[in-house]
Amino acid sequence: MNAKDYYTEHRRLVLGVFSVIFLVAAWELLLTYVFPVNPFFFTKPSLIAEAFKEQVQGAKLWHDLAISSRAFLWGFSFAVIVGIPLGLVMGWRRRVEYALDPFLTAMYASPLVALAPLLIIVFGVGVLGKAALVFLLSVFPFVFNVFAGVKSTDALLINVIRSFGGTDKDLYFKVILPSTMPYLIAGARLAIGRGLVGIIVGEFYAASEGIGFAISQAGDTYRLPDMFVGIIILSVIAVVLTEAMRRLELTVAPWRAGEEVR
Amino acid sequence: MRRPLAKMPPFIRANDITLVFKSKNRDPVTALNNLSFEIERGEFVSIVGPSGCGKSTFLNMLLGLVRPDSGHMQMNGTPIKGPGQERAMVFQEFGLLPWRTVTANVELGLELKGVAAAQRTQRAMELIKLVGLNGFERHYPHELSGGMKQRVGLARALATEPEVLLMDEPFAALDAQTRDLMQAELLQIWERTKKTVLFVTHSIEEAAYLSDRVIVMTARPGRTKQIIDINLPRPRDYEMRLTPEFNEIKSRIWEVLKEELIPGSRR
């Protein structure tokens, strides 16, 4: 296969890689030759790479990551445990929907990070406060997406189950849950993004360790390359997790391949 | 004086069925009004009628998903009070579970009735073969054509070994050629399995081709307008549909139905 064929076949990959290389190179060259600003105020890829190498070899980065992950996992797990059943019940029981809807809608629409100070006061500076913030931010996408999934369950399929004498339990496990699956995963994707915001805001606001704290501290002390290392690591984590969810969706809901759920 | 022996009750009997749809902010709509008829075991009976005359609703009643406001429905002498193993429905829009393979979809009814897994699969395999889907056992519905999906729907309904097959415009969503093919196959399967079939359709041609009797319903509120016997020999094939006798029957059904379809022509 020659280069041209390779290009036509993998156009998406080739163009993507090229645009990233181009951007990084442009940034580097611009700051080296065109605007040689003081590295105190802005930084460039080569310096970030150096800082990255240093941090990866040290222990602090790994410690910070472990700290942040722990808070994230706690908060996110609780969001799953609370959000999914809540969404299911809301979707299935009209009275529960009507009772909870105003409250949940308001909470979902508001910038909940504004509650960060309160949560830190109530739950403390440690894992608990940050986990609470992650929970609060990531629980709503689960509730609303599972709710939407239950609501969009095909009434015909419910009739099919009923016509064969299926029970309510059969309805839940054989129709409602599987048809909600794609919505649930789309919700998880949103929740991951919001949960990461929670962790970072929590650590910006009050913390003595963690990746958010490391970013904010690097900023405060004008160590821009170190700050960018944190930011890049975060975005890599976000991309990996979101992509994993997309893959999961294709496995759990192969019939929806090609239909994009956002 | 000796009384004559009690007549055997008909296999399926609908007596004076009335159903009224009530909804808020709207006047109640009488969907079915004093609908009555009887069906014998092994018969193939079609129901035709104008849109909205309640034919599908009536099928859902026989299935046990909708209760009439008044009147009685009996099968084998016992009242129909809810879904039951002796009745199964083939739905117009197939109603397949998209996350299940062909085999798992065919097994659904058996699974809900608590049949053991090994037995289910064996039964599913037999039916998949009967409807000609061998080789597609592990496919998902989205990988199948409309005709194939309805074969799965038919296999699923037959899997629980019902005595009655209720079919709600099962071929309406298919293209004309697939429909012809499916009609012929349904007849073959019916002749082999000896089920009683109640078939709702919009197509006079389809009703005449498949049935022993055609029930023509009135416009809403629906009741039996006339029952037409189709005395055409069986087995029937596509060529039969080109004969004058067949066309004569079609026009008889049309004459009856026309009065309901065209406002003002009712005598």
XYZ file of N, CA and C in Angstrom, chain A residues 81-255:
525
model
N -24.679 4.598 42.628
C -25.562 3.843 43.523
C -26.865 4.590 43.797
N -26.779 5.909 43.909
C -27.980 6.699 44.203
C -28.711 7.082 42.914
N -27.945 7.489 41.917
C -28.544 8.066 40.704
C -29.352 7.072 39.885
N -28.843 5.858 39.712
C -29.534 4.893 38.847
C -30.887 4.474 39.421
N -30.936 4.023 40.673
C -32.254 3.657 41.203
C -33.226 4.830 41.224
N -32.707 6.024 41.547
C -33.572 7.201 41.602
C -34.175 7.474 40.223
N -33.341 7.401 39.201
C -33.824 7.618 37.832
C -34.844 6.570 37.427
N -34.585 5.315 37.803
C -35.510 4.224 37.461
C -36.878 4.452 38.097
N -36.860 4.756 39.393
C -38.132 4.938 40.094
C -38.868 6.163 39.562
N -38.117 7.245 39.295
C -38.742 8.451 38.758
C -39.382 8.190 37.405
N -38.722 7.384 36.602
C -39.243 7.112 35.266
C -40.463 6.207 35.302
N -40.531 5.356 36.297
C -41.578 4.350 36.332
C -42.784 4.783 37.140
N -42.527 5.626 38.181
C -43.618 6.053 39.052
C -43.862 7.543 38.870
N -44.989 7.853 38.255
C -45.282 9.243 37.927
C -45.285 10.139 39.158
N -45.789 9.621 40.291
C -45.875 10.456 41.484
C -44.491 10.854 41.984
N -43.558 9.903 41.914
C -42.192 10.207 42.341
C -41.594 11.263 41.406
N -41.894 11.107 40.098
C -41.388 12.082 39.134
C -41.866 13.489 39.480
N -43.192 13.624 39.666
C -43.743 14.940 39.931
C -43.211 15.532 41.227
N -42.986 14.675 42.220
C -42.536 15.168 43.513
C -41.082 15.647 43.448
N -40.242 14.935 42.711
C -38.815 15.247 42.741
C -38.368 16.200 41.639
N -39.197 16.286 40.581
C -38.754 17.011 39.401
C -38.285 18.452 39.634
N -39.085 19.293 40.337
C -38.660 20.693 40.473
C -37.310 20.818 41.174
N -37.175 20.045 42.203
C -35.971 20.032 43.015
C -34.751 19.628 42.175
N -34.892 18.501 41.481
C -33.764 17.984 40.717
C -33.417 18.885 39.532
N -34.442 19.420 38.877
C -34.192 20.292 37.736
C -33.408 21.523 38.168
N -33.817 22.100 39.284
C -33.118 23.285 39.791
C -31.663 22.946 40.117
N -31.472 21.803 40.765
C -30.119 21.404 41.150
C -29.234 21.139 39.938
N -29.850 20.544 38.918
C -29.076 20.180 37.726
C -28.652 21.425 36.970
N -29.567 22.413 36.934
C -29.294 23.623 36.165
C -28.322 24.562 36.882
N -28.308 24.528 38.217
C -27.460 25.481 38.949
C -25.994 25.091 38.882
N -25.130 26.107 38.953
C -23.696 25.811 39.055
C -23.390 25.320 40.464
N -23.427 24.005 40.616
C -23.321 23.431 41.964
C -21.961 23.625 42.601
N -20.949 23.975 41.785
C -19.629 24.207 42.391
C -19.716 25.337 43.403
N -20.762 26.163 43.270
C -20.954 27.236 44.240
C -21.149 26.678 45.645
N -21.514 25.415 45.724
C -21.705 24.810 47.041
C -20.403 24.307 47.654
N -19.304 24.423 46.882
C -18.025 23.892 47.365
C -17.673 24.387 48.773
N -17.746 25.697 49.038
C -17.384 26.155 50.389
C -18.217 25.487 51.468
N -19.527 25.376 51.213
C -20.420 24.766 52.198
C -20.024 23.310 52.452
N -19.798 22.578 51.353
C -19.470 21.154 51.499
C -18.168 20.962 52.253
N -17.211 21.871 52.007
C -15.923 21.741 52.698
C -16.114 22.000 54.190
N -17.003 22.980 54.498
C -17.259 23.262 55.921
C -17.907 22.039 56.579
N -18.900 21.473 55.880
C -19.638 20.358 56.477
C -18.788 19.092 56.536
N -18.105 18.774 55.425
C -17.428 17.471 55.338
C -15.915 17.525 55.531
N -15.373 18.731 55.636
C -13.943 18.824 55.909
C -13.105 18.893 54.658
N -11.801 19.127 54.868
C -10.865 19.364 53.771
C -10.411 18.054 53.125
N -10.665 16.939 53.787
C -10.117 15.661 53.309
C -10.899 15.050 52.163
N -10.818 13.743 52.060
C -11.471 13.000 50.983
C -12.975 13.258 50.965
N -13.562 13.301 52.148
C -15.015 13.362 52.246
C -15.597 14.600 51.573
N -15.020 15.761 51.837
C -15.523 17.003 51.257
C -15.467 16.965 49.743
N -14.340 16.486 49.197
C -14.178 16.432 47.753
C -15.120 15.388 47.151
N -15.234 14.244 47.829
C -16.124 13.188 47.337
C -17.565 13.699 47.294
N -17.928 14.486 48.300
C -19.289 15.028 48.341
C -19.537 15.931 47.137
N -18.547 16.726 46.792
C -18.690 17.623 45.649
C -18.786 16.820 44.338
N -17.935 15.803 44.221
C -17.990 14.938 43.026
C -19.360 14.288 42.933
N -19.851 13.795 44.046
C -21.161 13.147 44.069
C -22.245 14.097 43.582
N -22.239 15.280 44.158
C -23.287 16.250 43.860
C -23.281 16.618 42.377
N -22.093 16.723 41.809
C -22.019 17.122 40.410
C -22.355 15.968 39.467
N -21.986 14.752 39.857
C -22.129 13.665 38.876
C -23.394 12.832 39.052
N -24.146 13.092 40.127
C -25.336 12.267 40.333
C -26.454 12.634 39.349
N -26.544 13.909 38.974
C -27.681 14.336 38.142
C -27.685 13.756 36.731
N -26.546 13.704 36.066
C -26.586 13.065 34.741
C -27.102 11.625 34.817
N -26.783 10.924 35.901
C -27.302 9.559 36.047
C -28.811 9.587 36.214
N -29.272 10.420 37.144
C -30.712 10.476 37.409
C -31.468 10.816 36.125
N -31.045 11.893 35.462
C -31.824 12.369 34.319
C -31.719 11.439 33.125
N -30.563 10.885 32.887
C -30.452 10.003 31.729
C -31.184 8.687 31.936
N -31.084 8.136 33.142
C -31.812 6.894 33.405
C -33.312 7.169 33.334
N -33.714 8.308 33.871
C -35.113 8.724 33.797
C -35.578 8.791 32.341
N -34.777 9.482 31.517
C -35.138 9.602 30.097
C -35.184 8.228 29.436
N -34.258 7.355 29.824
C -34.219 6.015 29.254
C -35.480 5.231 29.582
N -35.897 5.303 30.839
C -37.106 4.578 31.238
C -38.308 5.136 30.491
N -38.378 6.471 30.398
C -39.504 7.120 29.720
C -39.576 6.710 28.251
N -38.430 6.484 27.645
C -38.450 6.200 26.211
C -38.574 4.699 25.928
N -38.780 3.916 26.980
C -38.981 2.481 26.762
C -40.185 2.262 25.844
N -39.994 1.462 24.840
C -41.016 1.196 23.846
C -42.237 0.522 24.501
N -43.381 1.195 24.425
C -44.601 0.655 25.050
C -44.957 -0.707 24.449
N -44.636 -0.885 23.183
C -44.934 -2.164 22.530
C -44.214 -3.313 23.243
N -42.944 -3.071 23.624
C -42.178 -4.135 24.284
C -42.775 -4.474 25.639
N -43.324 -3.449 26.298
C -43.984 -3.705 27.579
C -45.213 -4.599 27.352
N -45.965 -4.290 26.290
C -47.113 -5.133 25.953
C -46.688 -6.562 25.623
N -45.564 -6.694 24.937
C -45.080 -8.032 24.580
C -44.839 -8.848 25.846
N -44.133 -8.241 26.802
C -43.842 -8.947 28.055
C -45.138 -9.294 28.790
N -46.042 -8.314 28.850
C -47.314 -8.554 29.525
C -48.112 -9.667 28.841
N -48.070 -9.668 27.499
C -48.887 -10.651 26.779
C -48.421 -12.076 27.050
N -47.149 -12.225 27.399
C -46.665 -13.559 27.753
C -46.795 -13.811 29.252
N -47.533 -12.957 29.925
C -47.759 -13.160 31.351
C -46.594 -12.741 32.232
N -45.718 -11.849 31.712
C -44.564 -11.398 32.493
C -44.973 -10.545 33.673
N -44.168 -10.581 34.734
C -44.459 -9.814 35.941
C -43.775 -8.444 35.869
N -44.018 -7.614 36.884
C -43.342 -6.313 36.960
C -41.827 -6.484 36.985
N -41.392 -7.521 37.682
C -39.957 -7.782 37.770
C -39.393 -8.111 36.384
N -40.138 -8.902 35.624
C -39.721 -9.208 34.250
C -39.608 -7.926 33.432
N -40.591 -7.039 33.620
C -40.573 -5.777 32.881
C -39.299 -4.999 33.177
N -38.960 -4.901 34.466
C -37.766 -4.169 34.861
C -36.511 -4.779 34.261
N -36.361 -6.081 34.429
C -35.080 -6.690 34.090
C -34.951 -7.078 32.622
N -36.081 -7.345 31.984
C -35.983 -7.807 30.595
C -36.240 -6.699 29.578
N -36.883 -5.614 29.995
C -37.129 -4.535 29.034
C -36.579 -3.186 29.496
N -37.023 -2.739 30.661
C -36.706 -1.362 31.046
C -35.204 -1.169 31.242
N -34.600 -2.068 31.992
C -33.166 -1.924 32.261
C -32.316 -2.008 30.981
N -32.500 -3.049 30.168
C -31.682 -3.094 28.940
C -31.934 -1.922 28.003
N -33.184 -1.441 27.915
C -33.399 -0.354 26.963
C -32.898 0.970 27.525
N -32.657 1.009 28.840
C -32.125 2.224 29.455
C -30.597 2.267 29.383
N -30.015 1.104 29.151
C -28.547 0.969 29.158
C -27.808 2.044 28.351
N -28.161 2.281 27.084
C -27.432 3.303 26.320
C -27.547 4.686 26.953
N -28.699 5.009 27.496
C -28.883 6.297 28.162
C -28.001 6.376 29.389
N -27.946 5.266 30.110
C -27.148 5.208 31.322
C -25.681 5.488 31.007
N -25.198 4.881 29.937
C -23.788 5.059 29.602
C -23.517 6.481 29.124
N -24.462 7.036 28.355
C -24.314 8.436 27.952
C -24.282 9.326 29.193
N -25.091 8.987 30.188
C -25.105 9.730 31.439
C -23.775 9.623 32.157
N -23.212 8.419 32.153
C -21.914 8.205 32.807
C -20.849 9.071 32.160
N -20.956 9.213 30.837
C -19.972 10.036 30.132
C -20.027 11.489 30.606
N -21.237 12.017 30.719
C -21.406 13.382 31.234
C -20.929 13.473 32.678
N -21.275 12.452 33.456
C -20.956 12.462 34.879
C -19.453 12.472 35.107
N -18.715 11.785 34.248
C -17.256 11.762 34.398
C -16.699 13.178 34.268
N -17.138 13.881 33.232
C -16.674 15.253 33.026
C -16.995 16.138 34.219
N -18.241 16.037 34.687
C -18.655 16.883 35.810
C -17.932 16.492 37.097
N -17.733 15.189 37.290
C -17.031 14.714 38.475
C -15.590 15.220 38.527
N -14.938 15.259 37.362
C -13.564 15.767 37.331
C -13.533 17.253 37.697
N -14.519 17.986 37.234
C -14.621 19.395 37.626
C -14.738 19.479 39.149
N -15.549 18.602 39.726
C -15.759 18.606 41.170
C -14.454 18.424 41.929
N -13.676 17.448 41.499
C -12.408 17.157 42.173
C -11.474 18.366 42.133
N -11.369 18.956 40.943
C -10.433 20.063 40.775
C -10.874 21.279 41.577
N -12.166 21.608 41.493
C -12.656 22.765 42.246
C -12.456 22.532 43.738
N -12.783 21.336 44.192
C -12.612 21.007 45.597
C -11.160 21.217 46.043
N -10.256 20.794 45.197
C -8.843 20.892 45.592
C -8.289 22.305 45.398
N -8.858 23.044 44.452
C -8.479 24.456 44.317
C -8.866 25.197 45.577
N -10.062 24.866 46.047
C -10.645 25.648 47.117
C -9.979 25.357 48.455
N -9.834 24.117 48.793
C -9.246 23.790 50.092
C -8.664 22.381 50.038
N -7.343 22.277 49.991
C -6.716 20.966 50.011
C -5.235 21.152 50.263
N -4.590 20.107 50.647
C -3.142 20.183 50.847
C -2.443 19.152 49.975
N -3.211 18.406 49.215
C -2.641 17.438 48.285
C -3.675 17.120 47.220
N -3.238 16.384 46.178
C -4.151 16.070 45.080
C -3.741 16.830 43.833
N -4.243 16.338 42.692
C -3.790 16.879 41.420
C -4.282 18.320 41.217
N -5.472 18.616 41.708
C -5.994 19.975 41.608
C -5.163 20.934 42.443
N -4.829 20.477 43.620
C -3.980 21.283 44.494
C -2.626 21.526 43.823
N -2.055 20.487 43.214
C -0.760 20.608 42.550
C -0.831 21.651 41.428
N -1.911 21.633 40.655
C -2.058 22.609 39.568
C -2.132 24.028 40.138
N -2.969 24.173 41.154
C -3.171 25.508 41.695
C -1.884 26.028 42.357
N -1.178 25.122 43.022
C 0.066 25.534 43.679
C 1.138 25.930 42.658
N 1.216 25.136 41.574
C 2.183 25.453 40.527
C 1.878 26.817 39.932
N 0.582 27.118 39.775
C 0.176 28.411 39.251
C 0.562 29.538 40.193
N 0.276 29.318 41.463
C 0.577 30.357 42.455
C 2.054 30.689 42.511
N 2.893 29.694 42.222
C 4.333 29.926 42.341
C 4.983 30.092 40.972
N 4.168 30.388 39.968
C 4.665 30.666 38.611
C 5.466 29.514 38.014
N 5.154 28.283 38.396
C 5.804 27.134 37.745
C 4.867 26.633 36.644
N 4.849 27.391 35.558
C 3.877 27.104 34.505
C 4.045 25.715 33.885
N 5.259 25.264 33.608
C 5.389 23.914 33.025
C 4.771 22.853 33.927
N 4.981 22.960 35.239
C 4.405 21.981 36.169
C 2.881 22.035 36.141
N 2.369 23.263 35.989
C 0.931 23.421 35.934
C 0.366 22.703 34.707
N 1.038 22.903 33.577
C 0.562 22.268 32.351
C 0.637 20.743 32.430
N 1.637 20.223 33.122
C 1.711 18.766 33.288
C 0.428 18.259 33.935
N 0.006 18.934 34.999
C -1.235 18.546 35.677
C -2.438 18.618 34.747
N -2.511 19.729 33.997
C -3.662 19.924 33.114
C -3.715 18.825 32.047
N -2.532 18.542 31.467
C -2.502 17.551 30.389
C -2.858 16.162 30.923
N -2.330 15.832 32.099
C -2.664 14.533 32.691
C -4.173 14.420 32.896
N -4.763 15.502 33.384
C -6.217 15.504 33.592
C -6.985 15.272 32.297
N -6.542 15.967 31.240
C -7.327 15.823 30.010
C -7.130 14.435 29.418
N -5.944 13.858 29.599
C -5.740 12.487 29.123
C -6.672 11.530 29.875
N -6.748 11.706 31.199
C -7.643 10.852 31.994
C -9.082 11.001 31.517
N -9.498 12.252 31.296
C -10.880 12.494 30.855
C -11.151 11.812 29.522
N -10.208 11.951 28.585
C -10.404 11.348 27.257
C -10.475 9.823 27.365
N -9.560 9.244 28.142
C -9.535 7.782 28.269
C -10.849 7.263 28.862
N -11.308 7.913 29.924
C -12.541 7.457 30.576
C -13.755 7.606 29.654
N -13.814 8.745 28.972
C -14.964 8.973 28.097
C -14.963 7.986 26.941
N -13.797 7.764 26.390
C -13.674 6.817 25.275
C -14.042 5.401 25.730
N -13.623 5.063 26.962
C -13.966 3.744 27.500
C -15.477 3.586 27.568
N -16.173 4.645 27.936
C -17.639 4.604 28.002
C -18.238 4.387 26.614
N -17.626 5.031 25.610
C -18.140 4.886 24.249
C -17.990 3.433 23.794
N -16.816 2.872 24.104
C -16.595 1.459 23.752
C -17.597 0.561 24.462
N -17.800 0.861 25.740
C -18.727 0.072 26.546
C -20.118 0.120 25.920
N -20.495 1.296 25.430
C -21.810 1.435 24.830
C -21.951 0.533 23.612
N -20.903 0.480 22.809
C -20.960 -0.370 21.622
C -21.086 -1.845 21.992
N -20.500 -2.221 23.144
C -20.580 -3.613 23.566
C -21.946 -3.938 24.148
N -22.462 -3.021 24.977
C -23.721 -3.307 25.652
C -24.912 -3.083 24.733
N -24.787 -2.147 23.816
C -25.933 -1.804 22.968
C -25.524 -1.818 21.501
N -25.172 -3.004 20.984
C -24.672 -3.058 19.611
C -25.706 -2.579 18.600
N -27.001 -2.696 18.956
C -28.040 -2.294 18.007
C -28.096 -0.792 17.820
